[in-house]
Tab-separated table of C-alpha atoms and ligand atoms in Angstrom:
chain	number	residue	atom	x	y	z
A	1251	UNK	CA	-1.817	17.853	-12.814
A	1252	UNK	CA	-2.177	14.439	-11.253
A	1253	UNK	CA	-5.581	13.084	-10.311
A	1254	UNK	CA	-5.035	10.715	-7.388
A	1255	UNK	CA	-7.701	8.069	-6.762
A	1256	UNK	CA	-7.530	7.491	-3.071
A	1257	UNK	CA	-8.880	5.605	-0.082
A	1258	UNK	CA	-7.217	5.744	3.376
A	1259	UNK	CA	-5.566	2.325	3.126
A	1260	UNK	CA	-1.915	1.189	2.870
A	1261	UNK	CA	-1.367	1.056	-0.880
A	1262	UNK	CA	-2.799	4.524	-1.593
A	1263	UNK	CA	-0.875	5.824	1.446
A	1264	UNK	CA	2.424	5.055	-0.335
A	1265	UNK	CA	1.429	7.256	-3.266
A	1266	UNK	CA	0.227	10.003	-0.920
A	1267	UNK	CA	3.667	9.950	0.699
A	1268	UNK	CA	5.470	10.137	-2.645
A	1269	UNK	CA	3.316	13.048	-3.826
A	1270	UNK	CA	3.922	14.924	-0.584
A	1271	UNK	CA	7.654	14.224	-0.612
A	1272	UNK	CA	7.929	15.369	-4.223
A	1273	UNK	CA	5.717	18.434	-3.787
A	1274	UNK	CA	3.843	17.586	-6.983
A	1275	UNK	CA	0.471	19.288	-7.524
A	1276	UNK	CA	-2.329	16.756	-7.296
A	1277	UNK	CA	-6.063	16.480	-6.833
A	1278	UNK	CA	-7.451	13.812	-4.528
A	1279	UNK	CA	-10.424	11.895	-5.847
A	1280	UNK	CA	-12.014	9.798	-3.115
A	1281	UNK	CA	-12.921	6.240	-4.060
A	1282	UNK	CA	-15.003	4.811	-1.247
A	1283	UNK	CA	-14.177	1.142	-1.617
A	1284	UNK	CA	-16.571	0.184	1.202
A	1285	UNK	CA	-19.375	1.576	-0.938
A	1286	UNK	CA	-18.185	-0.228	-4.070
A	1287	UNK	CA	-17.008	2.867	-5.942
A	1288	UNK	CA	-13.980	0.893	-7.203
A	1289	UNK	CA	-16.318	-1.216	-9.353
A	1290	UNK	CA	-17.961	1.578	-11.358
A	1291	UNK	CA	-17.307	1.521	-15.129
A	1292	UNK	CA	-15.752	4.996	-14.881
A	1293	UNK	CA	-13.214	3.817	-12.316
A	1294	UNK	CA	-12.614	0.479	-14.062
A	1295	UNK	CA	-11.528	2.476	-17.121
A	1296	UNK	CA	-8.769	3.906	-14.915
A	1297	UNK	CA	-7.933	0.691	-13.069
A	1298	UNK	CA	-9.339	-2.453	-14.670
A	1299	UNK	CA	-8.365	-4.290	-11.477
A	1300	UNK	CA	-10.872	-2.199	-9.503
A	1301	UNK	CA	-8.531	-1.195	-6.670
A	1302	UNK	CA	-6.865	1.925	-5.332
A	1303	UNK	CA	-4.489	3.608	-5.809
A	1304	UNK	CA	-4.570	4.777	-9.399
A	1305	UNK	CA	-3.543	8.061	-10.965
A	1306	UNK	CA	-4.214	9.995	-14.116
A	1307	UNK	CA	-1.323	12.195	-15.157
A	1308	UNK	CA	-2.730	14.826	-17.495
A	1309	UNK	CA	0.819	15.534	-18.667
A	1310	UNK	CA	2.212	12.089	-19.280
A	1311	UNK	CA	4.958	11.138	-21.702
A	1312	UNK	CA	4.754	13.270	-24.824
A	1313	UNK	CA	2.262	15.547	-23.071
A	1314	UNK	CA	-0.467	12.940	-23.396
A	1315	UNK	CA	-2.794	11.989	-20.555
A	1316	UNK	CA	-1.908	8.599	-19.087
A	1317	UNK	CA	-3.359	6.371	-16.401
A	1318	UNK	CA	-1.189	4.341	-14.022
A	1319	UNK	CA	-2.589	1.767	-11.610
A	1320	UNK	CA	-1.012	-0.345	-8.847
A	1321	UNK	CA	0.984	1.406	-6.138
A	1322	UNK	CA	4.384	0.069	-7.199
A	1323	UNK	CA	3.832	1.000	-10.843
A	1324	UNK	CA	2.787	4.491	-9.744
A	1325	UNK	CA	5.851	4.899	-7.526
A	1326	UNK	CA	8.195	3.820	-10.333
A	1327	UNK	CA	6.374	5.993	-12.870
A	1328	UNK	CA	6.464	9.109	-10.710
A	1329	UNK	CA	10.052	8.514	-9.589
A	1330	UNK	CA	11.204	8.133	-13.193
A	1331	UNK	CA	9.174	11.144	-14.293
A	1332	UNK	CA	10.566	13.415	-11.585
A	1333	UNK	CA	13.970	11.804	-11.110
A	1334	UNK	CA	13.254	11.705	-7.369
A	1335	UNK	CA	13.760	8.883	-4.849
A	1336	UNK	CA	15.237	6.422	-7.364
A	1337	UNK	CA	18.590	6.171	-5.606
A	1338	UNK	CA	21.878	5.773	-7.414
A	1339	UNK	CA	21.752	4.160	-10.895
A	1340	UNK	CA	24.115	1.437	-9.673
A	1341	UNK	CA	21.581	0.554	-6.976
A	1342	UNK	CA	18.744	-0.038	-9.487
A	1343	UNK	CA	18.941	-3.870	-9.197
A	1344	UNK	CA	18.535	-3.541	-5.411
A	1345	UNK	CA	15.733	-1.005	-5.806
A	1346	UNK	CA	13.756	-3.257	-8.134
A	1347	UNK	CA	14.382	-6.294	-5.939
A	1348	UNK	CA	13.115	-4.641	-2.774
A	1349	UNK	CA	10.187	-2.986	-4.516
A	1350	UNK	CA	9.027	-6.370	-5.789
A	1351	UNK	CA	9.692	-7.998	-2.406
A	1352	UNK	CA	7.304	-5.444	-0.897
A	1353	UNK	CA	4.766	-5.601	-3.732
A	1354	UNK	CA	4.538	-9.365	-3.951
A	1355	UNK	CA	5.413	-10.424	-0.396
A	1356	UNK	CA	5.337	-7.960	2.478
A	1357	UNK	CA	2.196	-6.204	1.236
A	1358	UNK	CA	-0.036	-9.120	0.206
A	1359	UNK	CA	0.852	-11.277	3.228
A	1360	UNK	CA	0.254	-8.325	5.558
A	1361	UNK	CA	-3.088	-7.690	3.877
A	1362	UNK	CA	-4.193	-11.300	4.248
A	1363	UNK	CA	-3.003	-11.377	7.880
A	1364	UNK	CA	-5.214	-8.352	8.585
A	1365	UNK	CA	-8.112	-9.895	6.674
A	1366	UNK	CA	-8.118	-13.165	8.567
A	1367	UNK	CA	-7.695	-11.482	11.955
A	1368	UNK	CA	-10.232	-8.672	11.484
A	1369	UNK	CA	-12.574	-9.333	8.566
A	1370	UNK	CA	-13.100	-13.073	8.105
A	1371	UNK	CA	-16.489	-14.199	9.450
A	1372	UNK	CA	-14.908	-17.238	11.137
A	1373	UNK	CA	-11.687	-17.553	13.119
A	1374	UNK	CA	-9.525	-19.783	10.966
A	1375	UNK	CA	-6.405	-20.629	12.962
A	1376	UNK	CA	-4.643	-22.112	9.942
A	1377	UNK	CA	-5.188	-18.972	7.830
A	1378	UNK	CA	-4.210	-16.642	10.676
A	1379	UNK	CA	-1.018	-18.586	11.329
A	1380	UNK	CA	-0.155	-18.911	7.672
A	1381	UNK	CA	-0.533	-15.242	6.746
A	1382	UNK	CA	0.566	-13.634	9.989
A	1383	UNK	CA	3.707	-15.760	10.186
A	1384	UNK	CA	4.528	-15.146	6.538
A	1385	UNK	CA	4.105	-11.397	7.129
A	1386	UNK	CA	6.382	-11.718	10.170
A	1387	UNK	CA	8.915	-13.673	8.103
A	1388	UNK	CA	8.989	-10.766	5.639
A	1389	UNK	CA	9.475	-8.378	8.596
A	1390	UNK	CA	12.449	-10.508	9.654
A	1391	UNK	CA	14.001	-10.439	6.173
A	1392	UNK	CA	13.710	-6.663	6.061
A	1393	UNK	CA	14.895	-6.346	9.661
A	1394	UNK	CA	18.040	-8.356	8.935
A	1395	UNK	CA	18.699	-6.342	5.794
A	1396	UNK	CA	18.368	-3.053	7.699
A	1397	UNK	CA	21.000	-3.938	10.321
A	1398	UNK	CA	23.558	-1.123	10.043
A	1399	UNK	CA	21.647	0.555	7.230
A	1400	UNK	CA	19.723	3.824	7.245
A	1401	UNK	CA	17.631	3.085	4.164
A	1402	UNK	CA	16.484	-0.031	2.332
A	1403	UNK	CA	18.497	0.691	-0.819
A	1404	UNK	CA	21.969	2.221	-0.927
A	1405	UNK	CA	22.579	5.420	1.010
A	1406	UNK	CA	19.433	7.255	0.002
A	1407	UNK	CA	15.751	7.504	0.832
A	1408	UNK	CA	13.996	5.869	-2.114
A	1409	UNK	CA	10.595	4.630	-3.260
A	1410	UNK	CA	11.475	1.318	-1.556
A	1411	UNK	CA	11.312	3.114	1.811
A	1412	UNK	CA	8.109	4.878	0.756
A	1413	UNK	CA	6.553	1.597	-0.340
A	1414	UNK	CA	7.519	-0.352	2.783
A	1415	UNK	CA	6.300	2.455	5.070
A	1416	UNK	CA	2.752	2.048	3.718
A	1417	UNK	CA	2.410	-1.482	5.058
A	1418	UNK	CA	4.709	-1.264	8.107
A	1419	UNK	CA	2.425	1.520	9.299
A	1420	UNK	CA	-0.180	-1.230	9.822
A	1421	UNK	CA	2.061	-3.474	11.930
A	1422	UNK	CA	-0.309	-3.229	14.907
A	1423	UNK	CA	-3.068	-4.803	12.815
A	1424	UNK	CA	-0.796	-7.378	11.165
A	1425	UNK	CA	0.499	-8.403	14.611
A	1426	UNK	CA	-2.840	-8.085	16.378
A	1427	UNK	CA	-2.492	-8.088	20.161
A	1428	UNK	CA	1.133	-6.882	20.224
A	1429	UNK	CA	1.457	-3.617	22.175
A	1430	UNK	CA	4.775	-2.811	20.463
A	1431	UNK	CA	4.428	-4.678	17.154
A	1432	UNK	CA	7.931	-3.933	15.847
A	1433	UNK	CA	9.759	-4.578	19.138
A	1434	UNK	CA	10.901	-8.011	17.955
A	1435	UNK	CA	12.454	-6.387	14.856
A	1436	UNK	CA	14.768	-3.673	16.254
A	1437	UNK	CA	16.367	-2.570	12.967
A	1438	UNK	CA	12.969	-2.378	11.297
A	1439	UNK	CA	11.589	-0.478	14.269
A	1440	UNK	CA	14.426	2.067	14.132
A	1441	UNK	CA	14.037	2.470	10.358
A	1442	UNK	CA	10.251	2.855	10.627
A	1443	UNK	CA	10.555	5.508	13.352
A	1444	UNK	CA	12.966	7.508	11.171
A	1445	UNK	CA	10.750	7.352	8.074
A	1446	UNK	CA	7.594	8.010	10.068
A	1447	UNK	CA	9.132	11.189	11.536
A	1448	UNK	CA	9.523	12.787	8.093
A	1449	UNK	CA	7.361	15.918	7.707
A	1450	UNK	CA	5.846	14.525	4.491
A	1451	UNK	CA	4.443	11.563	6.436
A	1452	UNK	CA	2.296	13.891	8.552
A	1453	UNK	CA	1.040	15.558	5.364
A	1454	UNK	CA	0.376	12.169	3.732
A	1455	UNK	CA	-1.648	11.105	6.768
A	1456	UNK	CA	-3.817	14.201	6.343
A	1457	UNK	CA	-4.747	13.310	2.743
A	1458	UNK	CA	-8.464	12.614	2.383
A	1459	UNK	CA	-9.274	13.732	5.928
A	1460	UNK	CA	-11.900	16.100	4.552
A	1461	UNK	CA	-13.843	13.170	3.067
A	1462	UNK	CA	-16.265	11.071	5.119
A	1463	UNK	CA	-15.220	7.584	4.019
A	1464	UNK	CA	-17.568	4.830	5.096
A	1465	UNK	CA	-16.246	2.993	8.146
A	1466	UNK	CA	-19.116	0.623	8.919
A	1467	UNK	CA	-18.397	-3.003	7.998
A	1468	UNK	CA	-21.869	-4.015	6.862
A	1469	UNK	CA	-23.144	-6.296	4.122
A	1470	UNK	CA	-22.700	-3.592	1.452
A	1471	UNK	CA	-19.048	-3.187	2.476
A	1472	UNK	CA	-18.364	-6.914	2.487
A	1473	UNK	CA	-19.881	-7.323	-0.970
A	1474	UNK	CA	-17.894	-4.330	-2.230
A	1475	UNK	CA	-14.554	-5.406	-0.730
A	1476	UNK	CA	-14.768	-9.184	-1.135
A	1477	UNK	CA	-16.913	-9.717	-4.243
A	1478	UNK	CA	-15.414	-13.142	-4.928
A	1479	UNK	CA	-17.090	-14.334	-1.699
A	1480	UNK	CA	-20.424	-13.546	-3.362
A	1481	UNK	CA	-20.356	-15.266	-6.762
A	1482	UNK	CA	-23.097	-14.131	-9.113
A	1483	UNK	CA	-26.180	-16.328	-9.471
A	1484	UNK	CA	-25.865	-19.098	-12.087
A	1485	UNK	CA	-28.177	-17.178	-14.423
A	1486	UNK	CA	-25.796	-14.176	-14.488
A	1487	UNK	CA	-22.646	-16.121	-15.348
K	610	LIG	N1	-1.333	-4.442	-5.896
K	610	LIG	C1	-2.209	-3.337	-5.657
K	610	LIG	C2	-3.170	-3.670	-4.533
K	610	LIG	C3	-4.207	-2.579	-4.383
K	610	LIG	C4	-5.157	-2.880	-3.225
K	610	LIG	O1	-5.291	-4.033	-2.774
K	610	LIG	N2	-5.836	-1.823	-2.791
K	610	LIG	C5	-6.798	-1.941	-1.727
K	610	LIG	C6	-6.586	-0.816	-0.729
K	610	LIG	S1	-5.005	-0.978	0.074
K	610	LIG	C7	-8.192	-1.836	-2.318
K	610	LIG	O2	-8.405	-1.154	-3.298
K	610	LIG	N3	-9.160	-2.507	-1.698
K	610	LIG	C8	-10.518	-2.492	-2.157
K	610	LIG	C9	-10.877	-3.727	-2.938
K	610	LIG	O3	-10.071	-4.654	-3.013
K	610	LIG	O4	-11.985	-3.745	-3.484
K	610	LIG	C10	-1.398	-2.073	-5.329
K	610	LIG	O5	-0.300	-2.204	-4.795
K	610	LIG	O6	-1.872	-0.972	-5.607
């Protein structure tokens, strides 16, 4: 059994898609990050970085319970465990390259673009330009790569496609104000439409729907999500 620590945001969405594609049995454990549940000692023992997603696999290597945190680590772990969505062995260098491109570039720049356009208390043109344009530059790299290709790596649907889907699904927020946010990236748009039409995507989107996650962006949420903006008082350091 896999316990899946989840919030309806892009990085957990990737793991939801993998689990649904693979048909693995799993239990969803809601972590309401807007309420600060990612900072509890119990959750920090599962992910010391205090973010979702994380999993506990009660039947890890050697039958021992293991934790895995960080979406890319979870995708690699589950793909290796099941043998699913890893692509051909000869494509492993490409798979690792694109996974890390998504984990260290596409994802973080998209996240910061969303932050500075939707969450920052002030409109900071420099930050918006910097992060949005870097996210768009990553879109362009992936778009160019996908010309004439069905999938990101080799000839197969892999965890690179699953990982990229999680953040491309938020293109409308990354490219705030664009009615058709992938129109400028036709190969990416075609690829996204194909991945998004997979039956497992609809099931992944339904994950956590029975939980009332907090949606209000109040002071509690801001302190929970952006704790480094609220350094502790001198006496607590
Ligand atoms: N590198 C991590 C990033 C995880 C991450 O940023 N998760 C977000 C949701 S998409 C989160 O937990 N936000 C709440 C917080 O930062 O407190 C991964 O890929 O899993």
